[in-house]
Amino acid sequence: DIQMTQSPSILSASVGDRVTITCRASQSISNWLAWYQQKPGKAPKLLVYRASTLESGVPSRFTGSASGTEFTLTITSLQPDDFATYYCQQYYSYSTFGQGTKVEIK
Amino acid sequence: QITLKESGPTLVKPTQTLTLTCTFSGFSLSTTGVAVGWIRQPPGKALECLAVIYWNDDKRYSPSVESRLTISKDTPKDQVVLTMTNMDPVDSATYFCAHSDSGYFHDSFDFWGQGTTVTVSS
C-alpha cells in the first residue's frame, strides 16, 4: 500500500499569510495526487487534481506543485474562508488519503 | 448539475450488515469513464476510500476491508449500493459517496454527497 505522510498536522496562521502544506508519498505516484478542503460537518471539496491542476471555480490563490514524491499545496494569501482541514489523496494505486492538516487562526 | 445523496440506517448493532444507498443525479453510470466511490471518515479522523464502482461494472476495494465489502450499481435507478458485513464499533463513521471521472482506476472525487453518519453500538 502507498502511504501518504502529510505535514504539518496543525498550522496556525493569520489572514494574508502564505501557507504551505506538504504530502510525501512512500513511492512514486507520478502526478496522481489531489488536494481537498473540508470544513466541519461538510463533505470534502476538491481543490487540485493531477498535482497541479486547479479545479474549476477554485480561487487562484491555491496552487499545487510536485517534486518527485513530495507534493505541496500553497495558499498564497490566506483568506477567512480558508480556515479548514486539508487532505491530500494519492490515486495512482487505488486511493490513500493523508492524515490532514488543520489550518487554524493564529 | 451533479448531486449525490447517501441513505441508510444511522444505528447498527455489532456483527450486523450495513447497507448504504447512494442516489445520484446529473450523470449516468453507464457513461464511459464515470465512477462512484464510497469514502468514510470516523469522527475526528482522516478519510478512507472503501470502494469504487465503474461504468463497466469493474470494482475496486480497500485492501483493509475488502473481505467485508460489496459495491453494486443499479443504473436505471441511478443508485450505487454498498454493503459492509460484520460491523464493529470501529466502523462508526460518516460515510460519503462521490463522483469521479478522472480516469479509469485513477479516481479523484469532484462531487460529493453530504454524508450519512453511522453508529455501531449494541
XYZ file of C-alpha atoms in Angstrom:
228
model
C 0.000 0.000 0.000
C 1.123 3.537 -0.717
C 1.403 5.683 2.402
C 0.885 9.436 2.359
C 2.662 11.448 5.038
C 1.103 14.859 5.392
C 2.599 17.729 7.381
C 2.086 19.681 9.475
C -0.935 18.263 11.258
C -1.864 21.706 12.586
C -0.889 25.047 11.136
C -1.610 28.357 12.861
C -1.728 31.308 10.512
C -3.165 34.764 10.022
C -5.230 36.259 7.223
C -2.877 37.270 4.426
C -0.211 34.689 5.305
C 1.352 32.395 2.738
C 0.666 28.828 3.807
C 2.291 25.606 2.628
C 1.119 22.047 3.265
C 3.183 19.051 2.224
C 2.423 15.436 1.394
C 5.073 12.840 0.778
C 4.275 9.549 -0.922
C 6.007 6.326 0.116
C 6.684 5.541 -3.544
C 6.286 7.125 -6.927
C 2.717 8.114 -7.752
C 3.526 10.119 -10.879
C 1.222 13.142 -10.601
C -1.845 11.249 -9.412
C -2.427 13.478 -6.415
C -5.389 15.561 -5.337
C -5.970 18.118 -2.609
C -9.253 18.617 -0.767
C -10.575 21.201 1.663
C -13.009 20.121 4.358
C -14.955 22.260 6.793
C -16.593 20.863 9.952
C -19.702 18.833 9.222
C -19.253 19.136 5.459
C -18.049 16.916 2.651
C -14.566 17.452 1.259
C -14.206 19.831 -1.669
C -11.793 19.076 -4.497
C -9.257 21.877 -4.935
C -6.474 20.450 -7.081
C -6.075 17.292 -9.159
C -3.184 15.791 -11.129
C -0.941 17.511 -8.566
C -1.194 20.993 -10.050
C -4.461 21.445 -11.969
C -6.905 23.742 -10.239
C -10.480 22.502 -10.125
C -12.973 24.795 -11.821
C -14.151 27.594 -9.565
C -11.309 27.290 -7.058
C -9.575 30.617 -6.350
C -6.184 31.125 -7.927
C -4.563 31.697 -4.518
C -4.478 27.886 -4.256
C -1.628 26.245 -6.126
C -0.356 22.690 -6.217
C 3.126 21.557 -7.114
C 5.192 18.397 -7.180
C 8.805 17.361 -6.900
C 9.367 13.627 -7.093
C 7.317 12.075 -4.325
C 6.797 15.359 -2.471
C 3.683 17.378 -3.164
C 2.789 20.829 -1.941
C -0.397 22.852 -1.613
C 0.229 26.560 -1.247
C -2.274 29.233 -0.340
C -0.626 32.471 -1.370
C -2.707 34.838 0.772
C -4.851 33.136 3.384
C -8.461 34.319 3.464
C -11.021 33.904 6.274
C -12.850 31.257 4.255
C -9.674 29.155 4.033
C -9.565 28.108 7.686
C -10.343 24.416 7.319
C -8.742 20.984 7.197
C -6.877 19.968 4.063
C -6.265 16.430 2.822
C -4.086 15.038 0.094
C -5.081 11.889 -1.806
C -2.960 9.668 -3.985
C -4.915 7.876 -6.680
C -2.105 6.184 -8.562
C -2.644 2.837 -6.884
C -6.179 2.600 -5.575
C -6.545 5.541 -3.155
C -4.921 6.754 0.048
C -5.574 9.971 1.903
C -3.150 11.861 4.093
C -3.935 12.410 7.756
C -4.988 16.006 7.232
C -3.729 19.481 8.074
C -5.910 21.757 10.131
C -5.342 25.410 9.283
C -6.395 27.428 12.283
C -6.450 31.095 13.180
C -3.279 32.279 14.863
C -25.849 19.700 -12.031
C -24.393 16.661 -10.317
C -25.770 15.733 -6.912
C -25.382 12.661 -4.728
C -27.155 11.678 -1.543
C -26.463 8.847 0.862
C -29.151 6.978 2.743
C -29.235 4.125 5.202
C -29.501 3.319 8.888
C -27.991 5.629 11.446
C -27.546 2.863 14.014
C -26.486 -0.746 13.536
C -25.569 -3.405 16.053
C -22.202 -5.140 16.161
C -21.975 -8.104 13.765
C -24.859 -6.795 11.653
C -24.596 -5.931 7.966
C -24.740 -2.300 6.903
C -26.413 -1.382 3.628
C -25.998 2.134 2.280
C -27.506 3.591 -0.872
C -26.149 6.461 -2.921
C -28.773 8.080 -5.128
C -27.401 10.462 -7.694
C -28.480 12.761 -10.489
C -26.842 14.803 -13.202
C -24.783 11.951 -14.645
C -25.128 8.342 -15.705
C -23.091 5.393 -14.506
C -23.366 3.981 -17.999
C -21.173 6.782 -19.378
C -17.634 5.684 -20.199
C -15.138 6.892 -17.621
C -17.595 7.556 -14.816
C -17.256 6.013 -11.370
C -18.828 6.311 -7.945
C -16.893 5.736 -4.759
C -17.670 5.304 -1.086
C -15.419 7.112 1.364
C -15.752 7.077 5.141
C -14.469 9.273 7.933
C -14.503 8.262 11.609
C -15.095 11.161 13.989
C -12.054 13.443 14.065
C -10.087 11.176 11.755
C -8.960 11.022 8.160
C -10.769 9.880 5.047
C -10.666 6.297 3.803
C -11.779 5.229 0.355
C -13.708 1.980 0.788
C -14.835 1.016 -2.691
C -15.259 2.308 -6.220
C -17.519 1.035 -8.989
C -17.041 1.938 -12.653
C -19.331 2.406 -15.629
C -18.291 -1.038 -16.949
C -19.109 -2.702 -13.580
C -15.478 -3.087 -12.562
C -14.978 -2.686 -8.849
C -12.113 -1.859 -6.544
C -11.980 -2.265 -2.795
C -9.837 -1.076 0.056
C -7.481 -3.966 0.912
C -8.073 -3.420 4.626
C -11.801 -4.189 4.466
C -12.204 -5.893 1.101
C -13.491 -9.169 2.524
C -16.418 -7.349 4.160
C -17.492 -5.108 1.283
C -19.708 -5.401 -1.747
C -20.424 -2.499 -4.078
C -23.061 -2.672 -6.792
C -24.938 -0.372 -9.114
C -28.479 -0.045 -10.384
C -28.009 2.065 -13.476
C -31.678 2.651 -14.354
C -32.337 3.819 -10.799
C -29.144 5.927 -10.679
C -28.081 4.247 -7.462
C -24.982 2.647 -6.004
C -25.249 0.324 -3.021
C -22.529 -0.541 -0.528
C -22.842 -3.421 1.892
C -20.442 -3.987 4.757
C -20.700 -7.127 6.815
C -19.793 -7.853 10.414
C -19.980 -4.259 11.595
C -17.887 -3.243 14.599
C -17.859 -0.085 16.736
C -14.659 0.996 14.955
C -16.741 1.246 11.772
C -18.702 4.143 13.259
C -18.154 6.979 10.813
C -19.651 9.375 8.333
C -19.997 7.604 5.010
C -19.816 9.651 1.811
C -20.440 8.714 -1.783
C -18.727 10.697 -4.516
C -18.464 11.017 -8.307
C -15.315 10.542 -10.314
C -14.474 10.832 -13.991
C -10.772 11.465 -13.585
C -9.585 8.243 -15.177
C -10.058 4.506 -15.109
C -8.564 3.224 -11.847
C -7.355 6.746 -11.082
C -10.109 8.338 -9.048
C -10.210 11.795 -7.619
C -13.656 12.844 -6.489
C -15.143 16.083 -7.739
C -18.695 15.852 -6.425
C -19.656 14.515 -3.001
C -22.803 13.713 -1.123
C -23.473 15.317 2.222
C -22.604 12.133 4.071
C -24.543 9.889 6.395
C -23.445 9.131 9.933
C -23.486 5.514 11.047
C -23.029 4.467 14.661
C -22.263 0.876 15.578
C -23.435 0.083 19.070
C -25.414 -2.547 20.913
